[in-house]
Short mmCIF file of C-alpha atoms in Angstrom, two decimals:
data_model
loop_
_atom_site.label_atom_id
_atom_site.label_comp_id
_atom_site.label_asym_id
_atom_site.label_seq_id
_atom_site.Cartn_x
_atom_site.Cartn_y
_atom_site.Cartn_z
CA UNK A 29 -0.09 -0.08 -0.05
CA UNK A 30 1.36 3.42 -0.80
CA UNK A 31 1.89 5.67 2.09
CA UNK A 32 -1.12 7.85 2.98
CA UNK A 33 0.50 11.16 2.20
CA UNK A 34 1.59 10.00 -1.02
CA UNK A 35 -1.86 9.49 -2.13
CA UNK A 36 -3.02 13.19 -1.66
CA UNK A 37 0.21 14.62 -3.28
CA UNK A 38 -0.90 15.79 -6.50
CA UNK A 39 -3.61 18.49 -5.41
CA UNK A 40 -0.99 19.74 -2.76
CA UNK A 41 1.69 20.50 -5.40
CA UNK A 42 2.02 24.31 -6.18
CA UNK A 43 2.36 25.55 -9.80
CA UNK A 44 5.94 26.07 -9.38
CA UNK A 45 6.65 22.66 -8.32
CA UNK A 46 4.68 21.42 -11.25
CA UNK A 47 6.87 23.50 -13.51
CA UNK A 48 9.86 22.23 -11.85
CA UNK A 49 8.40 18.81 -12.11
CA UNK A 50 8.22 19.15 -15.82
CA UNK A 51 11.70 20.21 -16.23
CA UNK A 52 12.91 17.33 -14.05
CA UNK A 53 10.77 14.83 -16.12
CA UNK A 54 12.33 16.15 -19.33
CA UNK A 55 15.77 15.92 -17.92
CA UNK A 56 15.28 12.57 -16.43
CA UNK A 57 13.71 11.11 -19.45
CA UNK A 58 16.69 12.46 -21.55
CA UNK A 59 19.08 10.83 -19.16
CA UNK A 60 17.29 7.50 -19.08
CA UNK A 61 17.15 7.30 -22.81
CA UNK A 62 20.90 7.88 -23.09
CA UNK A 63 21.51 5.10 -20.25
CA UNK A 64 18.94 2.57 -21.77
CA UNK A 65 21.24 2.14 -24.81
CA UNK A 66 23.71 0.40 -22.59
CA UNK A 67 21.37 -1.02 -19.94
CA UNK A 68 21.70 -4.59 -18.86
CA UNK A 69 18.62 -6.80 -17.40
CA UNK A 70 17.56 -5.74 -14.21
CA UNK A 71 18.89 -7.89 -11.04
CA UNK A 72 15.93 -9.77 -9.61
CA UNK A 73 18.16 -10.18 -6.35
CA UNK A 74 20.93 -7.58 -5.60
CA UNK A 75 23.67 -9.43 -3.48
CA UNK A 76 25.00 -8.00 -0.20
CA UNK A 77 28.37 -7.19 0.75
CA UNK A 78 28.71 -10.76 1.82
CA UNK A 79 29.09 -11.55 -1.76
CA UNK A 80 30.55 -8.23 -3.41
CA UNK A 81 32.86 -7.08 -0.57
CA UNK A 82 34.04 -9.76 1.65
CA UNK A 83 35.68 -12.16 -1.19
CA UNK A 84 38.19 -9.21 -1.66
CA UNK A 85 39.24 -8.74 1.74
CA UNK A 86 41.71 -10.40 3.95
CA UNK A 87 40.51 -11.88 7.32
CA UNK A 88 42.07 -8.91 9.12
CA UNK A 89 40.49 -6.52 6.82
CA UNK A 90 36.98 -8.11 7.46
CA UNK A 91 37.63 -7.98 11.27
CA UNK A 92 38.12 -4.23 11.19
CA UNK A 93 35.07 -3.56 9.22
CA UNK A 94 32.55 -1.52 11.16
CA UNK A 95 30.07 -4.23 10.79
CA UNK A 96 31.77 -7.58 10.25
CA UNK A 97 29.66 -10.66 9.47
CA UNK A 98 30.40 -11.95 12.79
CA UNK A 99 29.84 -8.94 14.96
CA UNK A 100 27.13 -10.73 16.88
CA UNK A 101 26.93 -14.28 18.21
CA UNK A 102 25.15 -17.18 16.39
CA UNK A 103 25.59 -15.75 13.01
CA UNK A 104 24.05 -17.76 10.14
CA UNK A 105 23.19 -17.23 6.45
CA UNK A 106 19.55 -18.47 5.45
CA UNK A 107 18.98 -19.05 1.80
CA UNK A 108 15.54 -18.03 0.63
CA UNK A 109 13.69 -17.35 -2.45
CA UNK A 110 14.12 -13.69 -1.91
CA UNK A 111 17.83 -13.75 -1.26
CA UNK A 112 20.05 -14.54 1.79
CA UNK A 113 19.14 -13.42 5.08
CA UNK A 114 21.68 -12.68 7.92
CA UNK A 115 20.45 -14.10 11.15
CA UNK A 116 21.78 -14.10 14.73
CA UNK A 117 20.63 -16.19 17.47
CA UNK A 118 21.89 -16.72 20.79
CA UNK A 119 21.35 -17.19 24.41
CA UNK A 120 20.00 -19.90 26.56
CA UNK A 121 18.09 -22.72 24.58
CA UNK A 122 15.47 -23.04 27.44
CA UNK A 123 15.11 -19.22 27.81
CA UNK A 124 11.98 -17.24 26.76
CA UNK A 125 12.59 -16.26 23.08
CA UNK A 126 12.70 -12.63 22.01
CA UNK A 127 12.64 -11.43 18.23
CA UNK A 128 14.10 -8.00 17.84
CA UNK A 129 13.36 -5.84 14.65
CA UNK A 130 15.37 -2.85 13.83
CA UNK A 131 14.93 0.39 12.07
CA UNK A 132 14.62 1.72 8.36
CA UNK A 133 18.28 2.13 7.78
CA UNK A 134 20.73 0.98 10.47
CA UNK A 135 21.15 -2.95 10.34
CA UNK A 136 20.40 -5.18 13.09
CA UNK A 137 23.78 -4.46 14.94
CA UNK A 138 21.88 -1.34 16.13
CA UNK A 139 20.04 -3.74 18.43
CA UNK A 140 23.10 -5.66 19.66
CA UNK A 141 23.53 -3.98 23.01
CA UNK A 142 19.76 -4.51 23.71
CA UNK A 143 20.28 -8.16 22.57
CA UNK A 144 23.26 -8.85 24.90
CA UNK A 145 21.41 -7.37 27.91
CA UNK A 146 18.44 -9.57 27.21
CA UNK A 147 20.74 -12.67 26.99
CA UNK A 148 22.41 -11.67 30.28
CA UNK A 149 18.82 -11.80 31.79
CA UNK A 150 18.30 -15.39 30.56
CA UNK A 151 16.47 -14.76 27.32
CA UNK A 152 17.10 -16.43 23.91
CA UNK A 153 17.25 -13.66 21.21
CA UNK A 154 17.09 -13.42 17.44
CA UNK A 155 17.91 -10.67 15.29
CA UNK A 156 18.43 -10.32 11.55
CA UNK A 157 19.21 -7.70 8.71
CA UNK A 158 16.11 -6.66 6.87
CA UNK A 159 16.41 -7.15 3.02
CA UNK A 160 18.71 -4.58 1.57
CA UNK A 161 20.39 -3.74 4.96
CA UNK A 162 23.64 -5.24 6.46
CA UNK A 163 24.52 -8.67 5.09
CA UNK A 164 21.02 -9.50 3.63
CA UNK A 165 20.25 -9.59 -0.06
CA UNK A 166 17.69 -7.27 -1.76
CA UNK A 167 14.66 -8.59 -3.77
CA UNK A 168 13.89 -5.95 -6.51
CA UNK A 169 10.69 -7.07 -7.99
CA UNK A 170 8.43 -6.71 -4.75
CA UNK A 171 7.40 -3.86 -2.87
CA UNK A 172 8.80 -3.46 0.66
CA UNK A 173 5.41 -3.57 2.47
CA UNK A 174 4.36 -5.49 5.18
CA UNK A 175 3.90 -8.65 2.95
CA UNK A 176 7.71 -8.87 2.47
CA UNK A 177 8.62 -8.19 5.91
CA UNK A 178 6.21 -10.41 7.38
CA UNK A 179 7.50 -13.18 5.20
CA UNK A 180 11.00 -12.20 5.91
CA UNK A 181 10.21 -12.56 9.76
CA UNK A 182 8.64 -15.81 9.17
CA UNK A 183 11.54 -17.15 7.14
CA UNK A 184 14.08 -16.00 9.97
CA UNK A 185 12.07 -17.71 12.67
CA UNK A 186 11.48 -21.05 10.55
CA UNK A 187 15.55 -21.10 10.08
CA UNK A 188 16.17 -21.94 13.77
CA UNK A 189 16.99 -25.27 14.93
CA UNK A 190 14.63 -24.42 17.91
CA UNK A 191 10.71 -24.02 17.66
CA UNK A 192 9.82 -20.15 17.64
CA UNK A 193 6.22 -20.18 16.32
CA UNK A 194 3.08 -21.66 17.77
CA UNK A 195 1.16 -20.14 20.48
CA UNK A 196 2.79 -17.56 22.73
CA UNK A 197 6.17 -18.41 20.81
CA UNK A 198 8.15 -15.29 21.36
CA UNK A 199 8.20 -11.84 22.71
CA UNK A 200 8.48 -9.40 19.98
CA UNK A 201 10.41 -5.91 20.16
CA UNK A 202 10.16 -3.44 17.27
CA UNK A 203 12.20 -0.24 17.21
CA UNK A 204 11.40 2.61 14.80
CA UNK A 205 10.22 1.01 11.50
CA UNK A 206 10.46 -2.34 13.27
CA UNK A 207 7.56 -1.21 15.71
CA UNK A 208 5.35 -0.37 12.88
CA UNK A 209 6.23 -3.88 11.44
CA UNK A 210 5.59 -5.26 14.68
CA UNK A 211 2.04 -4.17 15.07
CA UNK A 212 1.09 -5.14 11.53
CA UNK A 213 2.72 -8.49 11.93
CA UNK A 214 0.80 -9.21 15.61
CA UNK A 215 -2.52 -8.16 13.66
CA UNK A 216 -2.14 -11.42 11.56
CA UNK A 217 -0.22 -13.59 14.25
CA UNK A 218 -1.46 -12.54 17.46
CA UNK A 219 -1.48 -15.95 19.01
CA UNK A 220 2.33 -16.25 18.22
CA UNK A 221 3.37 -13.01 19.58
CA UNK A 222 3.68 -13.68 23.41
CA UNK A 223 3.92 -9.89 24.06
CA UNK A 224 4.85 -6.76 22.04
CA UNK A 225 7.32 -3.87 23.18
CA UNK A 226 7.29 -0.86 20.89
CA UNK A 227 10.35 1.35 21.04
CA UNK A 228 10.47 4.95 19.43
CA UNK A 229 7.88 3.16 17.16
CA UNK A 230 6.79 4.18 13.57
CA UNK A 231 3.16 3.31 12.45
CA UNK A 232 1.32 6.26 13.70
CA UNK A 233 3.59 9.22 12.23
CA UNK A 234 1.28 11.87 11.25
CA UNK A 235 1.49 12.87 7.71
CA UNK A 236 1.86 16.50 8.45
CA UNK A 237 5.61 15.85 9.50
CA UNK A 238 6.43 14.45 5.86
CA UNK A 239 8.21 17.65 4.17
CA UNK A 240 6.98 18.74 0.96
CA UNK A 241 10.45 17.82 -0.46
CA UNK A 242 10.16 14.32 0.64
CA UNK A 243 6.70 14.06 -0.54
CA UNK A 244 7.62 14.93 -4.12
CA UNK A 245 10.90 12.85 -4.16
CA UNK A 246 9.34 9.64 -2.72
CA UNK A 247 6.22 9.60 -4.96
CA UNK A 248 6.07 7.16 -7.61
CA UNK A 249 5.42 8.34 -11.20
CA UNK A 250 6.00 11.92 -10.79
CA UNK A 251 9.58 11.66 -11.80
CA UNK A 252 11.73 9.14 -13.86
CA UNK A 253 12.72 6.51 -11.26
CA UNK A 254 16.37 6.65 -12.27
CA UNK A 255 16.37 10.57 -11.37
CA UNK A 256 14.92 10.14 -8.04
CA UNK A 257 17.39 7.13 -7.34
CA UNK A 258 20.10 9.74 -8.23
CA UNK A 259 18.76 12.44 -6.22
CA UNK A 260 18.09 10.06 -3.01
CA UNK A 261 21.62 8.73 -3.34
CA UNK A 262 23.14 12.23 -3.49
CA UNK A 263 21.03 13.18 -0.26
CA UNK A 264 22.16 10.12 1.75
CA UNK A 265 25.75 9.83 0.57
CA UNK A 266 28.30 11.14 2.95
CA UNK A 267 29.91 14.33 1.64
CA UNK A 268 33.43 15.53 2.78
CA UNK A 269 33.53 16.44 6.55
CA UNK A 270 30.03 15.04 7.00
CA UNK A 271 28.88 11.83 8.24
CA UNK A 272 25.71 9.52 7.50
CA UNK A 273 23.55 8.79 10.54
CA UNK A 274 20.30 7.37 11.68
CA UNK A 275 19.26 11.10 12.31
CA UNK A 276 20.18 12.03 8.70
CA UNK A 277 18.33 8.97 7.43
CA UNK A 278 15.29 10.20 9.73
CA UNK A 279 14.99 13.44 8.17
CA UNK A 280 14.03 11.55 4.89
CA UNK A 281 11.05 10.05 6.75
CA UNK A 282 9.85 13.04 8.69
CA UNK A 283 10.91 16.77 8.63
CA UNK A 284 12.99 16.99 11.93
CA UNK A 285 14.43 20.39 11.46
CA UNK A 286 11.74 22.41 13.60
CA UNK A 287 12.03 19.91 16.30
CA UNK A 288 15.49 19.84 16.36
CA UNK A 289 16.00 23.57 16.63
CA UNK A 290 13.40 23.69 19.36
CA UNK A 291 15.06 21.22 21.59
CA UNK A 292 18.70 22.13 21.14
CA UNK A 293 18.12 25.30 23.19
CA UNK A 294 17.56 23.04 25.98
CA UNK A 295 19.39 20.03 25.16
CA UNK A 296 22.48 21.16 23.31
CA UNK A 297 24.14 17.96 23.67
CA UNK A 298 21.18 15.95 23.27
CA UNK A 299 21.49 12.87 21.01
CA UNK A 300 18.42 14.10 19.23
CA UNK A 301 20.23 17.12 17.85
CA UNK A 302 22.14 14.68 15.59
CA UNK A 303 25.53 15.91 17.14
CA UNK A 304 28.59 14.13 17.90
CA UNK A 305 26.94 12.30 20.88
CA UNK A 306 24.67 10.45 18.47
CA UNK A 307 27.03 9.85 15.41
CA UNK A 308 29.49 8.46 17.67
CA UNK A 309 27.18 6.07 19.63
CA UNK A 310 28.94 2.78 19.92
CA UNK A 311 26.65 -0.09 18.60
CA UNK A 312 28.69 -2.94 20.23
CA UNK A 313 30.73 -2.73 23.45
CA UNK A 314 33.27 -5.12 21.90
CA UNK A 315 33.77 -2.94 18.86
CA UNK A 316 34.57 0.63 19.60
CA UNK A 317 35.03 1.43 15.80
CA UNK A 318 31.42 0.21 15.06
CA UNK A 319 29.72 3.60 15.47
CA UNK A 320 26.36 4.48 14.05
CA UNK A 321 28.08 7.02 11.50
CA UNK A 322 30.78 4.32 10.52
CA UNK A 323 28.36 1.57 10.04
CA UNK A 324 25.91 3.80 8.11
CA UNK A 325 28.83 5.12 5.78
CA UNK A 326 29.82 1.39 5.24
CA UNK A 327 26.32 0.45 4.65
CA UNK A 328 25.71 3.32 1.93
CA UNK A 329 29.01 2.39 0.05
CA UNK A 330 28.94 -1.18 0.05
CA UNK A 331 25.19 -2.45 0.37
CA UNK A 332 24.23 -2.00 -3.38
CA UNK A 333 20.60 -2.79 -2.35
CA UNK A 334 20.19 -0.44 0.40
CA UNK A 335 18.85 2.41 -1.78
CA UNK A 336 16.22 0.16 -3.33
CA UNK A 337 15.14 -1.04 0.22
CA UNK A 338 15.19 2.40 1.70
CA UNK A 339 13.01 4.13 -0.97
CA UNK A 340 10.43 1.29 -1.34
CA UNK A 341 10.09 1.16 2.57
CA UNK A 342 9.34 4.79 2.72
CA UNK A 343 6.78 4.34 0.16
CA UNK A 344 5.17 1.16 1.14
CA UNK A 345 5.97 0.08 4.77
CA UNK A 346 3.92 0.62 7.63
CA UNK A 347 5.36 4.01 8.83
CA UNK A 348 2.60 6.70 8.45
CA UNK A 349 -1.08 6.73 9.88
CA UNK A 350 -1.55 3.01 9.90
CA UNK A 351 -4.66 3.63 12.35
CA UNK A 352 -6.52 0.52 10.87
CA UNK A 353 -3.81 -1.79 11.90
CA UNK A 354 -3.44 -0.27 15.35
CA UNK A 355 -7.35 -0.34 15.79
CA UNK A 356 -6.93 -4.06 15.25
CA UNK A 357 -4.44 -4.68 17.50
CA UNK A 358 -6.53 -2.51 20.06
CA UNK A 359 -9.33 -5.03 19.50
CA UNK A 360 -7.24 -7.96 19.88
CA UNK A 361 -5.98 -6.63 23.19
CA UNK A 362 -9.10 -5.95 24.45
CA UNK A 363 -10.39 -9.48 23.84
CA UNK A 364 -7.42 -10.69 25.83
CA UNK A 365 -8.05 -8.44 28.82
CA UNK A 366 -11.79 -9.72 28.68
CA UNK A 367 -10.95 -13.25 28.53
CA UNK A 368 -8.36 -12.99 31.34
CA UNK A 369 -11.13 -11.34 33.45
CA UNK A 370 -13.30 -14.01 32.67
CA UNK A 371 -10.76 -16.65 33.60
CA UNK A 372 -10.28 -15.01 37.10
CA UNK A 373 -13.95 -15.02 37.54
CA UNK A 374 -14.08 -18.84 36.82
CA UNK A 375 -11.43 -20.09 38.92
CA UNK A 376 -12.43 -23.74 38.68
CA UNK A 377 -11.56 -23.59 35.07
CA UNK A 378 -8.23 -22.05 35.42
CA UNK A 379 -6.75 -20.45 32.42
CA UNK A 380 -8.15 -22.69 29.97
CA UNK A 381 -10.23 -20.18 28.25
CA UNK A 382 -7.44 -17.81 27.85
CA UNK A 383 -6.56 -16.42 24.16
CA UNK A 384 -2.95 -17.19 23.34
CA UNK A 385 -0.59 -14.25 22.61
CA UNK A 386 -0.40 -10.65 23.67
CA UNK A 387 -0.50 -11.84 27.21
CA UNK A 388 -1.77 -9.12 29.62
CA UNK A 389 -3.90 -7.56 26.76
CA UNK A 390 -1.45 -4.56 26.58
CA UNK A 391 1.70 -3.35 24.87
CA UNK A 392 4.63 -1.43 26.36
CA UNK A 393 5.45 1.72 24.54
CA UNK A 394 9.24 3.06 25.21
CA UNK A 395 9.91 6.70 24.12
CA UNK A 396 12.74 9.36 23.87
CA UNK A 397 11.82 12.54 25.60
CA UNK A 398 13.56 14.36 22.89
CA UNK A 399 13.07 12.28 19.87
CA UNK A 400 12.50 14.48 16.90
CA UNK A 401 11.07 11.54 14.89
CA UNK A 402 8.56 9.92 17.08
CA UNK A 403 6.95 12.73 19.16
CA UNK A 404 6.01 11.32 22.56
CA UNK A 405 3.07 13.38 23.14
CA UNK A 406 1.67 12.52 19.88
CA UNK A 407 2.34 8.87 19.86
CA UNK A 408 0.71 8.62 23.37
CA UNK A 409 -2.28 10.57 22.33
CA UNK A 410 -2.81 8.64 19.16
CA UNK A 411 -2.03 5.26 20.97
CA UNK A 412 -4.97 6.08 23.35
CA UNK A 413 -7.28 6.58 20.62
CA UNK A 414 -6.58 3.45 18.95
CA UNK A 415 -5.54 0.99 21.63
CA UNK A 416 -7.42 2.53 24.64
CA UNK A 417 -6.19 3.87 27.81
CA UNK A 418 -6.03 0.07 29.13
CA UNK A 419 -4.29 -1.09 26.04
CA UNK A 420 -0.59 0.05 26.63
CA UNK A 421 1.90 1.24 29.21
CA UNK A 422 4.15 4.01 28.31
CA UNK A 423 7.66 4.91 29.62
CA UNK A 424 9.74 7.86 28.36
CA UNK A 425 13.59 8.07 28.69
CA UNK A 426 15.67 11.07 28.57
CA UNK A 427 17.23 10.57 25.17
CA UNK A 428 16.36 10.94 21.39
CA UNK A 429 15.58 8.38 18.52
CA UNK A 430 18.87 6.52 19.31
CA UNK A 431 17.34 5.06 22.42
CA UNK A 432 17.99 1.50 21.64
CA UNK A 433 21.69 2.22 20.89
CA UNK A 434 22.31 4.27 23.95
CA UNK A 435 19.79 3.18 26.62
CA UNK A 436 19.76 -0.74 25.40
CA UNK A 437 20.16 -1.95 28.77
CA UNK A 438 17.47 0.18 30.35
CA UNK A 439 15.21 -0.77 27.56
CA UNK A 440 16.02 -4.46 28.32
CA UNK A 441 15.27 -3.82 31.98
CA UNK A 442 11.90 -2.31 31.32
CA UNK A 443 11.03 -4.98 28.72
CA UNK A 444 11.64 -7.76 31.28
CA UNK A 445 9.88 -5.95 33.84
CA UNK A 446 6.91 -5.69 31.71
CA UNK A 447 6.98 -9.38 30.94
CA UNK A 448 6.99 -10.26 34.63
CA UNK A 449 4.01 -8.17 34.93
CA UNK A 450 1.82 -9.73 32.03
#
């Protein structure tokens, strides 16, 4: 499904924008016609750096990468019809299972600190790189919507030697884009998801936060795709004396400038400002060179499918105003609260009538107080309207959108506490 803001784009575009668009179309068509003479057959699957970069490097060079293929324990490459998926799974085999879903740009290494903290508490964790990120390949003939992401989740789960599916199979933690995906996944597989924790979650981002520039740039059909790809690559590729960070990528999703300017007065060193404290955030305590900016710069340069995945996700993934999915989740949660209440009244039957999954009938929201992407006041307000006041708990930490990177251990503690209550 196309993002909600994209469907209403054309009536909002001014005359000057249309004129500019016409010029751009003409230029793009000319460039495309010239390039088409030497074009080759489009790749159905774009290989990851596992195939395009690693074979040319020595063991020492691979080890020194910002994101080496063995950066986390339990690494495996899973072959699928959509390409290879990089999966990490570790922790006690008899521990409760936790699946973690990362954000739109930084690969699953961004969840490494959170994963390790959960393992230290006795949980079994699984992380994987979304298609087109890190060491996962990129399918090019399908949109990056909930259908593709749900399929990838199920493929990753099925690749384990341990049973992850079935009733109450695993806790699900989604960060940023991963949060929006987690809600949509739980809508269809509620029996399987033992509980749901949403960290700085997308899904209910209001379309008013999408800048006019992004509305135009990421709309399909307005400009030739080759021109759009060139413009997006130019915007996200590191230039001299600059860095590529999650904050820069986030500005492609929402217009964060106003928010950042308003928070800098009170949070001059805040990670939400996109300053050094954020760009230099270490993603793995065992690898001090694995910072947000270094990993993103490596990915933009060496993950040839990243641009395809990033653009398609902005267009099709559950990021903006997914009220229908969240309302359905609210209904599923309410049904479980009702069933749990009935069980309490019928003590002779015990928990025999309890519905599987989404235990406790509520989800946990973990938000950053200075997050310029997921505005805490808006998400709490909107979550209340779709989930109900009894459908969630919310905790706000003093940080920005990088919350899982700099406050991973605290998030693990909050999640474990929530699980003990439900």
